[in-house]
C-alpha cells in the first residue's frame, strides 16, 4: 500500500508548463430556483447561496468571499443548471499549476 | 462575478439563441431534472455544428413533453403518446432532417409503447430521449411503466405491484441501433451520447434518469432533487458496451442497488427509408 507521500511525489513531467484556466462566473439571478446543483458540484467550491432572494423567493448562487479567482472554467455549473441561470467565461488570466 | 438581476433581457445566457428565452424561467419545478435534459439537447445542437434549421424536436404530453416548447428549433408538441409516429412522418418525408423526440417514460413507454417498439423494429431514423422520472409527474404522480415494484404513487399508495420495463433492454431487443442510459448528473456523457445519436442513422435511444422531487421523490423518501442526484453519484456504475442488458433493471427506491449507466449498443443496421 502506497502512502500519500509516495503518491504526491509522482508528478507529471510537464507539470510546470500546465496552465490552470481561470473563469468568471455569471449568474442570471431571476432564473434561479435554488436547486443547489451548481453549489454542490463545483469542483473548487466557488459558490454559496445569497442571503437575498430573487423575485420568486429563491436564494441564488454567488461567488464566495475569497474565491474570486478559484473558478477553473470547467463549465459544469453551466451544463447541469436546469434553468440556464449560470455560466462561466474565460478570464484570460490563467495561472500556473502551482497556483 | 456578474449577477444579472434584470429579467427584461431576452438573450443573456450564451445558449439562449437556441432557447425560446422569452419563456424562461420555465414552468418546471425547482430541482426537476427535465431542464438539464433540455439544456443538454441545445448544447448538443450547438456542438453538432449543423445549421439549426435542420433540427426538429418532437414531444408528447407531460412535464417532459414541455421540452419542445422551450427549444428554438422547429418543434412540435403532439398528443399524448404520439410523438414517435409524428416524428417518423417528418423523418421519412425529409431524411435530411435530424429529428429528436424528447418525452417522458409515461408518454413514450405506456400510451406510446407500441409506437416505440415498432419505430425501433423498423430502425426509424430518429433520436429518442426518454426522460425517466419513474412516474407520471405532470398529473400528480401515478405509477407508470418504469415505476419500481414497491414504489409509492397516487395510484399505488401501498406501493406498486407491477414489474417495470428495463428500457435499454427493451430498446435493444426491439432493434435499436444505439442504446444508452445516463442521468442528469452525467451531463457531459449524456450530451456526448446525444451528439453520437445525431451523427448516426437509425433508431437511437437514450434513457436519462431525472429527479421529479414534487411527484415521485416526495412520496418515496428520495428527498429534494439534489438528494436524488447525489444518490445517482453514489449508486451509478459506468459500463460502456455492456453486452447483457437484462440484469440492468433499476430499483431507484432501493438505496443499496447499483444503477448501471453507459453507452451500451452501437450497431450498424439499414435505417428505415433514410
Ligand atoms: C390521451 C390522454 N390520456 C391521458 C392524459 C393525461 N396525462 C397527461 S401527462 C400524463 C403522463 C405523463 O407522464 P410522463 O410521460 O412520464 O411525463 P412526466 O410528466 O413524468 O415528465 C398523462 C397520463 C392525456 N393528457 N391524454
Ligand atoms: S411534477 Fe415532477 S416532472 Fe413535473 S416539473 Fe415538477 S418535478 Fe418535474
Ligand atoms: Mg415521467
PDB file of C-alpha atoms in Angstrom, chain B residues 49-190:
ATOM      1  CA  UNK B  49     -22.340  22.429 -35.867  1.00  0.00           C
ATOM      2  CA  UNK B  50     -25.018  21.800 -38.474  1.00  0.00           C
ATOM      3  CA  UNK B  51     -27.483  24.526 -39.403  1.00  0.00           C
ATOM      4  CA  UNK B  52     -30.057  24.622 -36.621  1.00  0.00           C
ATOM      5  CA  UNK B  53     -32.801  24.762 -39.254  1.00  0.00           C
ATOM      6  CA  UNK B  54     -32.114  21.079 -39.889  1.00  0.00           C
ATOM      7  CA  UNK B  55     -33.063  20.124 -36.332  1.00  0.00           C
ATOM      8  CA  UNK B  56     -36.582  19.151 -35.364  1.00  0.00           C
ATOM      9  CA  UNK B  57     -37.742  18.472 -31.809  1.00  0.00           C
ATOM     10  CA  UNK B  58     -40.921  16.498 -31.128  1.00  0.00           C
ATOM     11  CA  UNK B  59     -42.520  15.922 -27.729  1.00  0.00           C
ATOM     12  CA  UNK B  60     -45.641  14.265 -26.421  1.00  0.00           C
ATOM     13  CA  UNK B  61     -47.583  15.204 -23.300  1.00  0.00           C
ATOM     14  CA  UNK B  62     -46.245  15.503 -19.760  1.00  0.00           C
ATOM     15  CA  UNK B  63     -43.745  17.689 -17.938  1.00  0.00           C
ATOM     16  CA  UNK B  64     -41.049  16.098 -20.129  1.00  0.00           C
ATOM     17  CA  UNK B  65     -43.247  16.823 -23.129  1.00  0.00           C
ATOM     18  CA  UNK B  66     -42.795  20.528 -22.437  1.00  0.00           C
ATOM     19  CA  UNK B  67     -39.297  20.279 -23.919  1.00  0.00           C
ATOM     20  CA  UNK B  68     -40.425  21.073 -27.462  1.00  0.00           C
ATOM     21  CA  UNK B  69     -41.975  24.311 -26.250  1.00  0.00           C
ATOM     22  CA  UNK B  70     -38.703  25.742 -24.981  1.00  0.00           C
ATOM     23  CA  UNK B  71     -36.219  24.993 -27.752  1.00  0.00           C
ATOM     24  CA  UNK B  72     -35.718  27.423 -30.606  1.00  0.00           C
ATOM     25  CA  UNK B  73     -35.745  24.903 -33.461  1.00  0.00           C
ATOM     26  CA  UNK B  74     -38.762  23.657 -35.389  1.00  0.00           C
ATOM     27  CA  UNK B  75     -40.654  21.863 -32.670  1.00  0.00           C
ATOM     28  CA  UNK B  76     -43.920  20.020 -32.262  1.00  0.00           C
ATOM     29  CA  UNK B  77     -45.926  19.340 -29.126  1.00  0.00           C
ATOM     30  CA  UNK B  78     -48.063  16.395 -30.149  1.00  0.00           C
ATOM     31  CA  UNK B  79     -50.873  14.458 -28.472  1.00  0.00           C
ATOM     32  CA  UNK B  80     -50.181  12.007 -25.641  1.00  0.00           C
ATOM     33  CA  UNK B  81     -48.125   9.030 -26.770  1.00  0.00           C
ATOM     34  CA  UNK B  82     -47.942  10.100 -30.412  1.00  0.00           C
ATOM     35  CA  UNK B  83     -44.580  11.861 -30.529  1.00  0.00           C
ATOM     36  CA  UNK B  84     -42.974   8.897 -32.299  1.00  0.00           C
ATOM     37  CA  UNK B  85     -45.410   8.416 -35.208  1.00  0.00           C
ATOM     38  CA  UNK B  86     -45.453  12.190 -35.708  1.00  0.00           C
ATOM     39  CA  UNK B  87     -41.639  12.321 -35.734  1.00  0.00           C
ATOM     40  CA  UNK B  88     -41.467   9.289 -38.024  1.00  0.00           C
ATOM     41  CA  UNK B  89     -43.603  11.128 -40.566  1.00  0.00           C
ATOM     42  CA  UNK B  90     -41.193  14.065 -40.534  1.00  0.00           C
ATOM     43  CA  UNK B  91     -38.098  11.848 -40.777  1.00  0.00           C
ATOM     44  CA  UNK B  92     -39.477   9.819 -43.670  1.00  0.00           C
ATOM     45  CA  UNK B  93     -40.686  12.876 -45.574  1.00  0.00           C
ATOM     46  CA  UNK B  94     -37.321  14.621 -45.281  1.00  0.00           C
ATOM     47  CA  UNK B  95     -34.374  12.344 -44.425  1.00  0.00           C
ATOM     48  CA  UNK B  96     -32.073  15.401 -44.368  1.00  0.00           C
ATOM     49  CA  UNK B  97     -33.564  16.477 -41.042  1.00  0.00           C
ATOM     50  CA  UNK B  98     -32.190  15.485 -37.643  1.00  0.00           C
ATOM     51  CA  UNK B  99     -35.322  14.578 -35.724  1.00  0.00           C
ATOM     52  CA  UNK B 100     -35.141  14.213 -31.952  1.00  0.00           C
ATOM     53  CA  UNK B 101     -38.001  13.098 -29.744  1.00  0.00           C
ATOM     54  CA  UNK B 102     -37.831  14.260 -26.125  1.00  0.00           C
ATOM     55  CA  UNK B 103     -40.567  12.866 -23.923  1.00  0.00           C
ATOM     56  CA  UNK B 104     -41.352  11.083 -20.672  1.00  0.00           C
ATOM     57  CA  UNK B 105     -41.449   7.478 -19.522  1.00  0.00           C
ATOM     58  CA  UNK B 106     -45.247   7.570 -19.429  1.00  0.00           C
ATOM     59  CA  UNK B 107     -45.663   9.194 -22.817  1.00  0.00           C
ATOM     60  CA  UNK B 108     -43.140   7.013 -24.671  1.00  0.00           C
ATOM     61  CA  UNK B 109     -43.496   3.702 -22.860  1.00  0.00           C
ATOM     62  CA  UNK B 110     -47.105   3.491 -21.626  1.00  0.00           C
ATOM     63  CA  UNK B 111     -49.588   5.105 -24.021  1.00  0.00           C
ATOM     64  CA  UNK B 112     -46.861   5.321 -26.697  1.00  0.00           C
ATOM     65  CA  UNK B 113     -45.238   1.950 -26.027  1.00  0.00           C
ATOM     66  CA  UNK B 114     -46.491   0.292 -29.177  1.00  0.00           C
ATOM     67  CA  UNK B 115     -45.110   3.089 -31.345  1.00  0.00           C
ATOM     68  CA  UNK B 116     -41.814   2.732 -29.523  1.00  0.00           C
ATOM     69  CA  UNK B 117     -41.235  -0.951 -30.252  1.00  0.00           C
ATOM     70  CA  UNK B 118     -42.238  -0.592 -33.888  1.00  0.00           C
ATOM     71  CA  UNK B 119     -40.131   2.508 -34.530  1.00  0.00           C
ATOM     72  CA  UNK B 120     -37.170   0.587 -33.058  1.00  0.00           C
ATOM     73  CA  UNK B 121     -38.021  -2.553 -35.034  1.00  0.00           C
ATOM     74  CA  UNK B 122     -38.067  -0.563 -38.276  1.00  0.00           C
ATOM     75  CA  UNK B 123     -34.889   1.257 -37.254  1.00  0.00           C
ATOM     76  CA  UNK B 124     -36.555   4.586 -37.995  1.00  0.00           C
ATOM     77  CA  UNK B 125     -34.047   7.418 -38.365  1.00  0.00           C
ATOM     78  CA  UNK B 126     -34.898   9.080 -35.034  1.00  0.00           C
ATOM     79  CA  UNK B 127     -33.127  10.105 -31.850  1.00  0.00           C
ATOM     80  CA  UNK B 128     -35.273   9.344 -28.842  1.00  0.00           C
ATOM     81  CA  UNK B 129     -34.514  10.825 -25.436  1.00  0.00           C
ATOM     82  CA  UNK B 130     -36.703   9.295 -22.747  1.00  0.00           C
ATOM     83  CA  UNK B 131     -36.698  11.293 -19.525  1.00  0.00           C
ATOM     84  CA  UNK B 132     -37.316   8.644 -16.899  1.00  0.00           C
ATOM     85  CA  UNK B 133     -38.543  10.087 -13.611  1.00  0.00           C
ATOM     86  CA  UNK B 134     -40.298   6.810 -12.697  1.00  0.00           C
ATOM     87  CA  UNK B 135     -43.811   8.262 -12.672  1.00  0.00           C
ATOM     88  CA  UNK B 136     -46.393  10.467 -14.354  1.00  0.00           C
ATOM     89  CA  UNK B 137     -45.100  13.734 -12.934  1.00  0.00           C
ATOM     90  CA  UNK B 138     -47.468  16.149 -14.604  1.00  0.00           C
ATOM     91  CA  UNK B 139     -50.676  14.501 -13.432  1.00  0.00           C
ATOM     92  CA  UNK B 140     -49.519  14.224  -9.834  1.00  0.00           C
ATOM     93  CA  UNK B 141     -47.538  11.004  -9.505  1.00  0.00           C
ATOM     94  CA  UNK B 142     -49.397   7.968 -10.839  1.00  0.00           C
ATOM     95  CA  UNK B 143     -47.317   4.806 -11.271  1.00  0.00           C
ATOM     96  CA  UNK B 144     -46.221   4.061 -14.820  1.00  0.00           C
ATOM     97  CA  UNK B 145     -44.218   1.517 -16.816  1.00  0.00           C
ATOM     98  CA  UNK B 146     -40.890   2.367 -15.141  1.00  0.00           C
ATOM     99  CA  UNK B 147     -42.088   2.659 -11.534  1.00  0.00           C
ATOM    100  CA  UNK B 148     -40.160   0.096  -9.449  1.00  0.00           C
ATOM    101  CA  UNK B 149     -42.025  -2.590  -7.502  1.00  0.00           C
ATOM    102  CA  UNK B 150     -42.839  -1.187  -4.064  1.00  0.00           C
ATOM    103  CA  UNK B 151     -42.518   2.472  -5.024  1.00  0.00           C
ATOM    104  CA  UNK B 152     -45.447   4.639  -3.996  1.00  0.00           C
ATOM    105  CA  UNK B 153     -47.648   6.684  -6.281  1.00  0.00           C
ATOM    106  CA  UNK B 154     -51.116   8.212  -6.147  1.00  0.00           C
ATOM    107  CA  UNK B 155     -52.480   5.070  -7.814  1.00  0.00           C
ATOM    108  CA  UNK B 156     -50.426   2.770  -5.568  1.00  0.00           C
ATOM    109  CA  UNK B 157     -50.448   4.226  -2.079  1.00  0.00           C
ATOM    110  CA  UNK B 158     -49.204   0.911  -0.651  1.00  0.00           C
ATOM    111  CA  UNK B 159     -46.519   0.586  -3.304  1.00  0.00           C
ATOM    112  CA  UNK B 160     -46.581  -0.604  -6.903  1.00  0.00           C
ATOM    113  CA  UNK B 161     -47.082  -4.315  -7.536  1.00  0.00           C
ATOM    114  CA  UNK B 162     -46.240  -4.198 -11.271  1.00  0.00           C
ATOM    115  CA  UNK B 163     -42.902  -5.125 -12.785  1.00  0.00           C
ATOM    116  CA  UNK B 164     -41.329  -2.189 -14.605  1.00  0.00           C
ATOM    117  CA  UNK B 165     -39.681  -2.124 -18.026  1.00  0.00           C
ATOM    118  CA  UNK B 166     -35.912  -2.111 -18.273  1.00  0.00           C
ATOM    119  CA  UNK B 167     -35.747   0.455 -21.078  1.00  0.00           C
ATOM    120  CA  UNK B 168     -32.279  -0.200 -22.587  1.00  0.00           C
ATOM    121  CA  UNK B 169     -33.051  -3.929 -22.670  1.00  0.00           C
ATOM    122  CA  UNK B 170     -36.404  -3.240 -24.338  1.00  0.00           C
ATOM    123  CA  UNK B 171     -34.852  -0.881 -26.901  1.00  0.00           C
ATOM    124  CA  UNK B 172     -32.085  -3.333 -27.772  1.00  0.00           C
ATOM    125  CA  UNK B 173     -34.483  -6.265 -28.075  1.00  0.00           C
ATOM    126  CA  UNK B 174     -36.784  -4.226 -30.315  1.00  0.00           C
ATOM    127  CA  UNK B 175     -33.912  -3.429 -32.695  1.00  0.00           C
ATOM    128  CA  UNK B 176     -32.442  -0.016 -31.800  1.00  0.00           C
ATOM    129  CA  UNK B 177     -29.065   0.839 -33.382  1.00  0.00           C
ATOM    130  CA  UNK B 178     -27.786   2.908 -30.488  1.00  0.00           C
ATOM    131  CA  UNK B 179     -28.801   2.473 -26.836  1.00  0.00           C
ATOM    132  CA  UNK B 180     -27.545   4.410 -23.826  1.00  0.00           C
ATOM    133  CA  UNK B 181     -28.545   5.233 -20.289  1.00  0.00           C
ATOM    134  CA  UNK B 182     -27.257   8.225 -18.321  1.00  0.00           C
ATOM    135  CA  UNK B 183     -28.501  10.516 -15.560  1.00  0.00           C
ATOM    136  CA  UNK B 184     -28.730  14.306 -15.370  1.00  0.00           C
ATOM    137  CA  UNK B 185     -25.617  14.214 -13.184  1.00  0.00           C
ATOM    138  CA  UNK B 186     -23.666  12.754 -16.141  1.00  0.00           C
ATOM    139  CA  UNK B 187     -24.303  15.838 -18.264  1.00  0.00           C
ATOM    140  CA  UNK B 188     -21.137  15.537 -20.328  1.00  0.00           C
ATOM    141  CA  UNK B 189     -21.576  11.844 -21.142  1.00  0.00           C
ATOM    142  CA  UNK B 190     -25.271  12.375 -21.807  1.00  0.00           C
TER     143      UNK B 190
END
